[in-house]
Amino acid sequence: MNLNAKAAARQDGRDYLVEARGISKYYGQTRVLNNISLGVCKSEVTCIIGPSGSGKSTLLRSLAFLEEYDGGDVLIEGELLGYIEKDGARARAPLSEINRVRRHVGMVFQQFNLWPHMTAAGNVAEALLRVKKMPRARARERAMHMLEKVGLADKADAYPARLSGGQQQRVAIARALAMEPHIMLFDEPTSALDPELVGEVLQVMKELAREGMTMVVVTHEMGFAAQVADRVVFLDKGEIAVSGPPDEIFRNPAQPRLRQFLQNYL
Ligand code: ADP
Ligand code: MG
């Protein structure tokens, strides 16, 4: 990692909000990510597709340092995430520094993980109160605004148990958005949903993309990827097997593993 990460992030003339540079990851002896490089510019949507176990979640989690990577660099808005350079060597960054670098990264997971004892608005406001130390009235106001954005203003006072899976996931998205992220990472946000509830969540994500949110989305929704992604990355056995614009990936995939994978979605 060179010391002037910001300049390096611009070395090919592009400003990446999130960038992986040759990251590798092992679980014990097993290599689950092998030399992964990708960069996402402002307002770009990158979709990550690939078979189960190919490393999609590990990659996404590495981009937020929820997973420690073993080699390479992750840069958020030009800053190295997870490590600091000290006397020419690399050391694990303290948590406060990790949190500082990733403060503009929002995440949404397959499992919505809402607090069951808090209302929808309470769930959205929680981090504003605790992390941002926002006064209660302002946090509530922001929460209402975010719930409106995901079409759930009328559910503000409902508890998660009274919400459908699709509604719960939209609350989870509102919760992430309340923190004013510059980058949103989604890990199979619709995979836990009944089929008839998938559309309402994808709709919210499409709207976000349209508004210019920078997004990295692990998904099995090929229609969404084809329609929304600027770039699609096909991960296979921990490696980027193919990467390109959706047209290239979906129209006439040349690579055999990708062809085979996409057959399952016809
Ligand atoms: P995907 O999201 O594409 O299904 P994952 O990133 O979850 O894939 O997993 C990639 C590989 O790493 C898989 O072989 C999985 O079994 C393995 N793996 C994931 N998490 C762990 C863990 N905590 N310990 C050991 N192996 C893991
Ligand atoms: Mg996964």
mmCIF file of C-alpha atoms and ligand atoms in Angstrom:
data_model
loop_
_atom_site.group_PDB
_atom_site.id
_atom_site.type_symbol
_atom_site.label_atom_id
_atom_site.label_comp_id
_atom_site.label_asym_id
_atom_site.label_seq_id
_atom_site.Cartn_x
_atom_site.Cartn_y
_atom_site.Cartn_z
ATOM 1 C CA MET A 1 0.000 0.000 0.000
ATOM 2 C CA ASN A 2 1.633 3.252 -0.969
ATOM 3 C CA LEU A 3 1.277 6.127 1.422
ATOM 4 C CA ASN A 4 -0.542 8.415 -0.926
ATOM 5 C CA ALA A 5 -3.603 6.290 -1.382
ATOM 6 C CA LYS A 6 -5.726 9.143 -2.606
ATOM 7 C CA ALA A 7 -3.444 9.911 -5.521
ATOM 8 C CA ALA A 8 -3.151 6.210 -6.290
ATOM 9 C CA ALA A 9 -6.911 5.841 -6.352
ATOM 10 C CA ARG A 10 -6.873 8.353 -9.150
ATOM 11 C CA GLN A 11 -4.039 6.712 -11.032
ATOM 12 C CA ASP A 12 -6.278 5.611 -13.869
ATOM 13 C CA GLY A 13 -8.106 8.901 -13.898
ATOM 14 C CA ARG A 14 -11.122 7.617 -11.997
ATOM 15 C CA ASP A 15 -12.185 8.445 -8.493
ATOM 16 C CA TYR A 16 -13.371 5.326 -6.762
ATOM 17 C CA LEU A 17 -15.677 5.608 -3.775
ATOM 18 C CA VAL A 18 -14.909 2.009 -2.968
ATOM 19 C CA GLU A 19 -12.043 0.002 -4.314
ATOM 20 C CA ALA A 20 -10.599 -3.450 -3.750
ATOM 21 C CA ARG A 21 -7.027 -3.892 -4.895
ATOM 22 C CA GLY A 22 -5.933 -7.461 -5.143
ATOM 23 C CA ILE A 23 -7.599 -8.625 -1.977
ATOM 24 C CA SER A 24 -7.238 -12.197 -0.808
ATOM 25 C CA LYS A 25 -8.861 -13.999 2.053
ATOM 26 C CA TYR A 26 -8.285 -17.373 3.656
ATOM 27 C CA TYR A 27 -10.325 -19.402 6.082
ATOM 28 C CA GLY A 28 -7.654 -21.630 7.548
ATOM 29 C CA GLN A 29 -5.973 -23.229 4.536
ATOM 30 C CA THR A 30 -8.853 -22.506 2.202
ATOM 31 C CA ARG A 31 -8.542 -19.513 -0.050
ATOM 32 C CA VAL A 32 -11.982 -17.959 -0.492
ATOM 33 C CA LEU A 33 -10.938 -14.742 -2.270
ATOM 34 C CA ASN A 34 -8.079 -14.673 -4.720
ATOM 35 C CA ASN A 35 -6.647 -11.352 -5.844
ATOM 36 C CA ILE A 36 -9.921 -9.491 -6.269
ATOM 37 C CA SER A 37 -9.740 -6.027 -7.759
ATOM 38 C CA LEU A 38 -12.694 -3.808 -8.467
ATOM 39 C CA GLY A 39 -13.520 -0.148 -8.261
ATOM 40 C CA VAL A 40 -16.835 1.631 -8.063
ATOM 41 C CA CYS A 41 -17.122 5.284 -8.991
ATOM 42 C CA LYS A 42 -19.663 7.725 -7.667
ATOM 43 C CA SER A 43 -23.237 6.890 -8.714
ATOM 44 C CA GLU A 44 -22.204 3.583 -10.248
ATOM 45 C CA VAL A 45 -24.003 0.336 -9.486
ATOM 46 C CA THR A 46 -21.951 -2.853 -9.486
ATOM 47 C CA CYS A 47 -23.759 -6.167 -9.160
ATOM 48 C CA ILE A 48 -21.912 -9.240 -7.966
ATOM 49 C CA ILE A 49 -23.286 -12.559 -9.138
ATOM 50 C CA GLY A 50 -22.017 -16.103 -8.794
ATOM 51 C CA PRO A 51 -22.691 -19.539 -7.385
ATOM 52 C CA SER A 52 -23.254 -20.228 -3.722
ATOM 53 C CA GLY A 53 -19.935 -20.394 -1.899
ATOM 54 C CA SER A 54 -18.064 -18.404 -4.543
ATOM 55 C CA GLY A 55 -17.135 -15.719 -2.018
ATOM 56 C CA LYS A 56 -19.713 -13.014 -2.723
ATOM 57 C CA SER A 57 -20.574 -12.330 0.918
ATOM 58 C CA THR A 58 -16.942 -12.524 1.979
ATOM 59 C CA LEU A 59 -16.046 -9.944 -0.663
ATOM 60 C CA LEU A 60 -18.878 -7.602 0.281
ATOM 61 C CA ARG A 61 -18.108 -7.933 3.981
ATOM 62 C CA SER A 62 -14.453 -7.237 3.265
ATOM 63 C CA LEU A 63 -15.435 -3.976 1.575
ATOM 64 C CA ALA A 64 -16.866 -2.844 4.934
ATOM 65 C CA PHE A 65 -14.154 -4.592 6.973
ATOM 66 C CA LEU A 66 -16.712 -6.802 8.651
ATOM 67 C CA GLU A 67 -14.309 -9.445 7.432
ATOM 68 C CA GLU A 68 -10.565 -9.091 7.811
ATOM 69 C CA TYR A 69 -8.843 -9.607 4.461
ATOM 70 C CA ASP A 70 -5.403 -11.195 4.335
ATOM 71 C CA GLY A 71 -3.789 -9.435 1.432
ATOM 72 C CA GLY A 72 -4.383 -6.424 -0.790
ATOM 73 C CA ASP A 73 -6.110 -3.162 0.018
ATOM 74 C CA VAL A 74 -9.644 -1.927 0.442
ATOM 75 C CA LEU A 75 -9.972 1.803 -0.050
ATOM 76 C CA ILE A 76 -13.029 3.833 0.881
ATOM 77 C CA GLU A 77 -13.063 7.224 -0.770
ATOM 78 C CA GLY A 78 -9.312 6.885 -1.200
ATOM 79 C CA GLU A 79 -8.540 5.860 2.363
ATOM 80 C CA LEU A 80 -7.160 2.475 3.372
ATOM 81 C CA LEU A 81 -9.764 0.579 5.406
ATOM 82 C CA GLY A 82 -8.822 -1.690 8.283
ATOM 83 C CA TYR A 83 -5.106 -1.064 8.454
ATOM 84 C CA ILE A 84 -2.704 1.756 9.053
ATOM 85 C CA GLU A 85 0.808 2.231 7.776
ATOM 86 C CA LYS A 86 3.266 2.470 10.637
ATOM 87 C CA ASP A 87 7.018 2.747 10.136
ATOM 88 C CA GLY A 88 6.638 1.297 6.675
ATOM 89 C CA ALA A 89 4.751 -1.708 8.008
ATOM 90 C CA ARG A 90 1.078 -2.427 8.143
ATOM 91 C CA ALA A 91 -0.814 -2.705 11.393
ATOM 92 C CA ARG A 92 -4.422 -3.346 12.184
ATOM 93 C CA ALA A 93 -6.178 -0.016 12.601
ATOM 94 C CA PRO A 94 -7.930 0.719 15.889
ATOM 95 C CA LEU A 95 -11.711 0.344 15.748
ATOM 96 C CA SER A 96 -12.240 4.102 15.990
ATOM 97 C CA GLU A 97 -10.149 4.564 12.837
ATOM 98 C CA ILE A 98 -11.921 1.709 11.033
ATOM 99 C CA ASN A 99 -15.265 3.296 11.925
ATOM 100 C CA ARG A 100 -14.076 6.691 10.773
ATOM 101 C CA VAL A 101 -13.043 5.414 7.342
ATOM 102 C CA ARG A 102 -16.246 3.420 6.844
ATOM 103 C CA ARG A 103 -18.631 5.977 8.316
ATOM 104 C CA HIS A 104 -20.216 6.609 4.926
ATOM 105 C CA VAL A 105 -20.699 2.947 4.066
ATOM 106 C CA GLY A 106 -24.224 1.605 4.577
ATOM 107 C CA MET A 107 -25.072 -2.082 4.583
ATOM 108 C CA VAL A 108 -28.189 -4.130 4.039
ATOM 109 C CA PHE A 109 -28.151 -7.885 4.580
ATOM 110 C CA GLN A 110 -30.288 -10.828 3.631
ATOM 111 C CA GLN A 111 -31.572 -10.981 7.207
ATOM 112 C CA PHE A 112 -33.019 -7.603 8.121
ATOM 113 C CA ASN A 113 -31.994 -7.781 11.800
ATOM 114 C CA LEU A 114 -34.452 -5.194 13.062
ATOM 115 C CA TRP A 115 -34.852 -4.705 16.798
ATOM 116 C CA PRO A 116 -38.069 -6.571 17.606
ATOM 117 C CA HIS A 117 -38.898 -4.356 20.593
ATOM 118 C CA MET A 118 -38.682 -1.129 18.590
ATOM 119 C CA THR A 119 -41.119 0.319 16.073
ATOM 120 C CA ALA A 120 -40.119 0.893 12.463
ATOM 121 C CA ALA A 121 -39.357 4.540 13.253
ATOM 122 C CA GLY A 122 -37.497 3.494 16.393
ATOM 123 C CA ASN A 123 -35.318 1.121 14.376
ATOM 124 C CA VAL A 124 -34.453 3.840 11.889
ATOM 125 C CA ALA A 125 -33.807 6.457 14.587
ATOM 126 C CA GLU A 126 -31.702 4.246 16.849
ATOM 127 C CA ALA A 127 -28.289 4.823 15.264
ATOM 128 C CA LEU A 128 -29.056 8.523 14.842
ATOM 129 C CA LEU A 129 -29.602 8.759 18.591
ATOM 130 C CA ARG A 130 -26.722 6.529 19.633
ATOM 131 C CA VAL A 131 -24.056 7.084 17.004
ATOM 132 C CA LYS A 132 -24.885 10.570 15.769
ATOM 133 C CA LYS A 133 -26.156 11.779 19.154
ATOM 134 C CA MET A 134 -28.986 13.502 17.404
ATOM 135 C CA PRO A 135 -31.724 15.049 19.553
ATOM 136 C CA ARG A 136 -34.779 12.771 19.764
ATOM 137 C CA ALA A 137 -37.165 15.033 17.866
ATOM 138 C CA ARG A 138 -34.744 15.480 14.980
ATOM 139 C CA ALA A 139 -33.974 11.767 14.849
ATOM 140 C CA ARG A 140 -37.681 11.004 14.708
ATOM 141 C CA GLU A 141 -38.127 13.560 11.943
ATOM 142 C CA ARG A 142 -35.271 12.063 9.922
ATOM 143 C CA ALA A 143 -36.628 8.563 10.519
ATOM 144 C CA MET A 144 -40.050 9.599 9.247
ATOM 145 C CA HIS A 145 -38.494 11.132 6.177
ATOM 146 C CA MET A 146 -36.545 7.929 5.440
ATOM 147 C CA LEU A 147 -39.607 5.743 5.965
ATOM 148 C CA GLU A 148 -41.476 7.957 3.544
ATOM 149 C CA LYS A 149 -38.717 7.424 1.038
ATOM 150 C CA VAL A 150 -39.155 3.647 1.163
ATOM 151 C CA GLY A 151 -42.953 3.968 1.083
ATOM 152 C CA LEU A 152 -43.592 3.102 4.719
ATOM 153 C CA ALA A 153 -44.638 6.386 6.326
ATOM 154 C CA ASP A 154 -47.876 4.718 7.457
ATOM 155 C CA LYS A 155 -45.954 1.931 9.248
ATOM 156 C CA ALA A 156 -43.772 4.188 11.397
ATOM 157 C CA ASP A 157 -45.313 2.983 14.645
ATOM 158 C CA ALA A 158 -45.595 -0.694 13.697
ATOM 159 C CA TYR A 159 -43.347 -3.301 15.298
ATOM 160 C CA PRO A 160 -41.340 -5.588 12.987
ATOM 161 C CA ALA A 161 -43.481 -8.632 13.830
ATOM 162 C CA ARG A 162 -46.440 -6.826 12.271
ATOM 163 C CA LEU A 163 -44.569 -6.074 9.055
ATOM 164 C CA SER A 164 -44.094 -8.318 6.048
ATOM 165 C CA GLY A 165 -40.571 -9.400 5.080
ATOM 166 C CA GLY A 166 -40.558 -6.876 2.264
ATOM 167 C CA GLN A 167 -41.602 -4.097 4.615
ATOM 168 C CA GLN A 168 -38.985 -5.138 7.171
ATOM 169 C CA GLN A 169 -36.292 -5.047 4.527
ATOM 170 C CA ARG A 170 -37.432 -1.606 3.440
ATOM 171 C CA VAL A 171 -37.141 -0.452 7.063
ATOM 172 C CA ALA A 172 -33.613 -1.876 7.076
ATOM 173 C CA ILE A 173 -32.838 0.143 3.953
ATOM 174 C CA ALA A 174 -34.330 3.274 5.545
ATOM 175 C CA ARG A 175 -32.187 2.629 8.622
ATOM 176 C CA ALA A 176 -29.034 2.494 6.490
ATOM 177 C CA LEU A 177 -30.033 5.584 4.499
ATOM 178 C CA ALA A 178 -30.672 7.596 7.650
ATOM 179 C CA MET A 179 -26.918 7.582 8.280
ATOM 180 C CA GLU A 180 -26.378 9.436 4.985
ATOM 181 C CA PRO A 181 -24.163 6.852 3.324
ATOM 182 C CA HIS A 182 -22.105 7.665 0.252
ATOM 183 C CA ILE A 183 -21.980 3.972 -0.630
ATOM 184 C CA MET A 184 -24.566 1.255 -0.061
ATOM 185 C CA LEU A 185 -23.604 -2.412 0.075
ATOM 186 C CA PHE A 186 -26.379 -4.990 -0.321
ATOM 187 C CA ASP A 187 -25.906 -8.706 0.318
ATOM 188 C CA GLU A 188 -28.759 -10.629 -1.295
ATOM 189 C CA PRO A 189 -31.360 -8.215 0.094
ATOM 190 C CA THR A 190 -34.271 -10.123 -1.427
ATOM 191 C CA SER A 191 -33.138 -13.722 -0.922
ATOM 192 C CA ALA A 192 -35.054 -14.221 2.323
ATOM 193 C CA LEU A 193 -38.297 -12.863 0.878
ATOM 194 C CA ASP A 194 -41.340 -14.608 -0.488
ATOM 195 C CA PRO A 195 -41.352 -14.127 -4.266
ATOM 196 C CA GLU A 196 -44.293 -11.720 -4.236
ATOM 197 C CA LEU A 197 -42.393 -9.362 -1.893
ATOM 198 C CA VAL A 198 -39.177 -9.166 -3.898
ATOM 199 C CA GLY A 199 -40.451 -6.496 -6.289
ATOM 200 C CA GLU A 200 -41.183 -3.826 -3.678
ATOM 201 C CA VAL A 201 -37.626 -4.024 -2.332
ATOM 202 C CA LEU A 202 -36.042 -4.004 -5.795
ATOM 203 C CA GLN A 203 -38.213 -0.995 -6.610
ATOM 204 C CA VAL A 204 -36.742 0.953 -3.694
ATOM 205 C CA MET A 205 -33.245 -0.047 -4.791
ATOM 206 C CA LYS A 206 -33.921 1.021 -8.376
ATOM 207 C CA GLU A 207 -35.109 4.381 -7.143
ATOM 208 C CA LEU A 208 -31.926 4.759 -5.082
ATOM 209 C CA ALA A 209 -29.808 3.929 -8.110
ATOM 210 C CA ARG A 210 -31.767 6.420 -10.183
ATOM 211 C CA GLU A 211 -31.056 9.104 -7.612
ATOM 212 C CA GLY A 212 -27.355 8.423 -8.033
ATOM 213 C CA MET A 213 -26.522 6.315 -4.993
ATOM 214 C CA THR A 214 -23.276 4.390 -5.363
ATOM 215 C CA MET A 215 -24.121 0.733 -4.819
ATOM 216 C CA VAL A 216 -22.547 -2.709 -4.687
ATOM 217 C CA VAL A 217 -25.224 -5.375 -4.807
ATOM 218 C CA VAL A 218 -24.799 -9.112 -4.384
ATOM 219 C CA THR A 219 -27.869 -10.553 -6.026
ATOM 220 C CA HIS A 220 -29.499 -13.475 -7.775
ATOM 221 C CA GLU A 221 -31.989 -11.126 -9.407
ATOM 222 C CA MET A 222 -30.595 -11.164 -12.921
ATOM 223 C CA GLY A 223 -33.360 -8.892 -14.227
ATOM 224 C CA PHE A 224 -32.401 -6.261 -11.686
ATOM 225 C CA ALA A 225 -28.706 -6.620 -12.528
ATOM 226 C CA ALA A 226 -29.403 -6.379 -16.250
ATOM 227 C CA GLN A 227 -31.534 -3.292 -15.787
ATOM 228 C CA VAL A 228 -29.708 -1.359 -13.071
ATOM 229 C CA ALA A 229 -26.041 -2.364 -13.028
ATOM 230 C CA ASP A 230 -23.337 -0.373 -14.754
ATOM 231 C CA ARG A 231 -21.039 -3.334 -14.246
ATOM 232 C CA VAL A 232 -21.623 -6.972 -13.401
ATOM 233 C CA VAL A 233 -18.952 -9.050 -11.717
ATOM 234 C CA PHE A 234 -19.188 -12.837 -11.964
ATOM 235 C CA LEU A 235 -17.418 -14.420 -9.039
ATOM 236 C CA ASP A 236 -16.419 -18.063 -9.305
ATOM 237 C CA LYS A 237 -14.380 -19.950 -6.709
ATOM 238 C CA GLY A 238 -13.165 -16.733 -5.141
ATOM 239 C CA GLU A 239 -12.003 -15.165 -8.381
ATOM 240 C CA ILE A 240 -13.476 -12.624 -10.751
ATOM 241 C CA ALA A 241 -14.117 -14.899 -13.709
ATOM 242 C CA VAL A 242 -15.819 -12.263 -15.840
ATOM 243 C CA SER A 243 -16.586 -8.597 -15.364
ATOM 244 C CA GLY A 244 -18.290 -6.224 -17.724
ATOM 245 C CA PRO A 245 -21.361 -4.202 -18.619
ATOM 246 C CA PRO A 246 -24.639 -6.143 -18.270
ATOM 247 C CA ASP A 247 -25.053 -6.405 -22.028
ATOM 248 C CA GLU A 248 -21.807 -8.322 -22.302
ATOM 249 C CA ILE A 249 -22.595 -10.523 -19.339
ATOM 250 C CA PHE A 250 -26.170 -11.443 -20.150
ATOM 251 C CA ARG A 251 -26.614 -11.131 -23.925
ATOM 252 C CA ASN A 252 -24.069 -13.581 -25.178
ATOM 253 C CA PRO A 253 -21.777 -14.813 -22.411
ATOM 254 C CA ALA A 254 -18.717 -16.463 -23.877
ATOM 255 C CA GLN A 255 -17.161 -17.833 -20.726
ATOM 256 C CA PRO A 256 -18.338 -21.423 -20.111
ATOM 257 C CA ARG A 257 -18.716 -21.170 -16.315
ATOM 258 C CA LEU A 258 -20.759 -17.990 -16.646
ATOM 259 C CA ARG A 259 -22.929 -19.551 -19.367
ATOM 260 C CA GLN A 260 -23.520 -22.567 -17.190
ATOM 261 C CA PHE A 261 -24.354 -20.381 -14.184
ATOM 262 C CA LEU A 262 -26.814 -18.228 -16.112
ATOM 263 C CA GLN A 263 -28.592 -21.329 -17.470
ATOM 264 C CA ASN A 264 -30.064 -21.744 -13.992
ATOM 265 C CA TYR A 265 -31.923 -18.461 -14.352
ATOM 266 C CA LEU A 266 -33.567 -19.050 -17.715
HETATM 267 P P1 ADP B 1 -21.290 -16.773 -1.106
HETATM 268 O O1 ADP B 1 -21.760 -15.558 -0.410
HETATM 269 O O2 ADP B 1 -20.875 -16.539 -2.526
HETATM 270 O O3 ADP B 1 -22.270 -17.898 -1.021
HETATM 271 P P2 ADP B 1 -19.354 -16.889 1.035
HETATM 272 O O4 ADP B 1 -18.551 -15.652 0.898
HETATM 273 O O5 ADP B 1 -20.399 -16.915 2.078
HETATM 274 O O6 ADP B 1 -19.965 -17.281 -0.389
HETATM 275 O O7 ADP B 1 -18.376 -18.109 1.304
HETATM 276 C C1 ADP B 1 -17.222 -18.360 0.514
HETATM 277 C C2 ADP B 1 -16.519 -19.598 1.022
HETATM 278 O O8 ADP B 1 -16.003 -19.346 2.316
HETATM 279 C C3 ADP B 1 -17.421 -20.803 1.157
HETATM 280 O O9 ADP B 1 -16.687 -21.940 0.771
HETATM 281 C C4 ADP B 1 -17.748 -20.835 2.621
HETATM 282 O O10 ADP B 1 -17.991 -22.152 3.027
HETATM 283 C C5 ADP B 1 -16.491 -20.287 3.239
HETATM 284 N N1 ADP B 1 -16.745 -19.585 4.506
HETATM 285 C C6 ADP B 1 -17.562 -18.518 4.665
HETATM 286 N N2 ADP B 1 -17.541 -18.077 5.943
HETATM 287 C C7 ADP B 1 -16.695 -18.909 6.605
HETATM 288 C C8 ADP B 1 -16.233 -18.972 7.955
HETATM 289 N N3 ADP B 1 -16.641 -18.091 8.887
HETATM 290 N N4 ADP B 1 -15.364 -19.961 8.264
HETATM 291 C C9 ADP B 1 -14.938 -20.829 7.342
HETATM 292 N N5 ADP B 1 -15.320 -20.814 6.052
HETATM 293 C C10 ADP B 1 -16.185 -19.870 5.679
HETATM 294 MG MG MG B 2 -23.557 -15.055 0.485
#
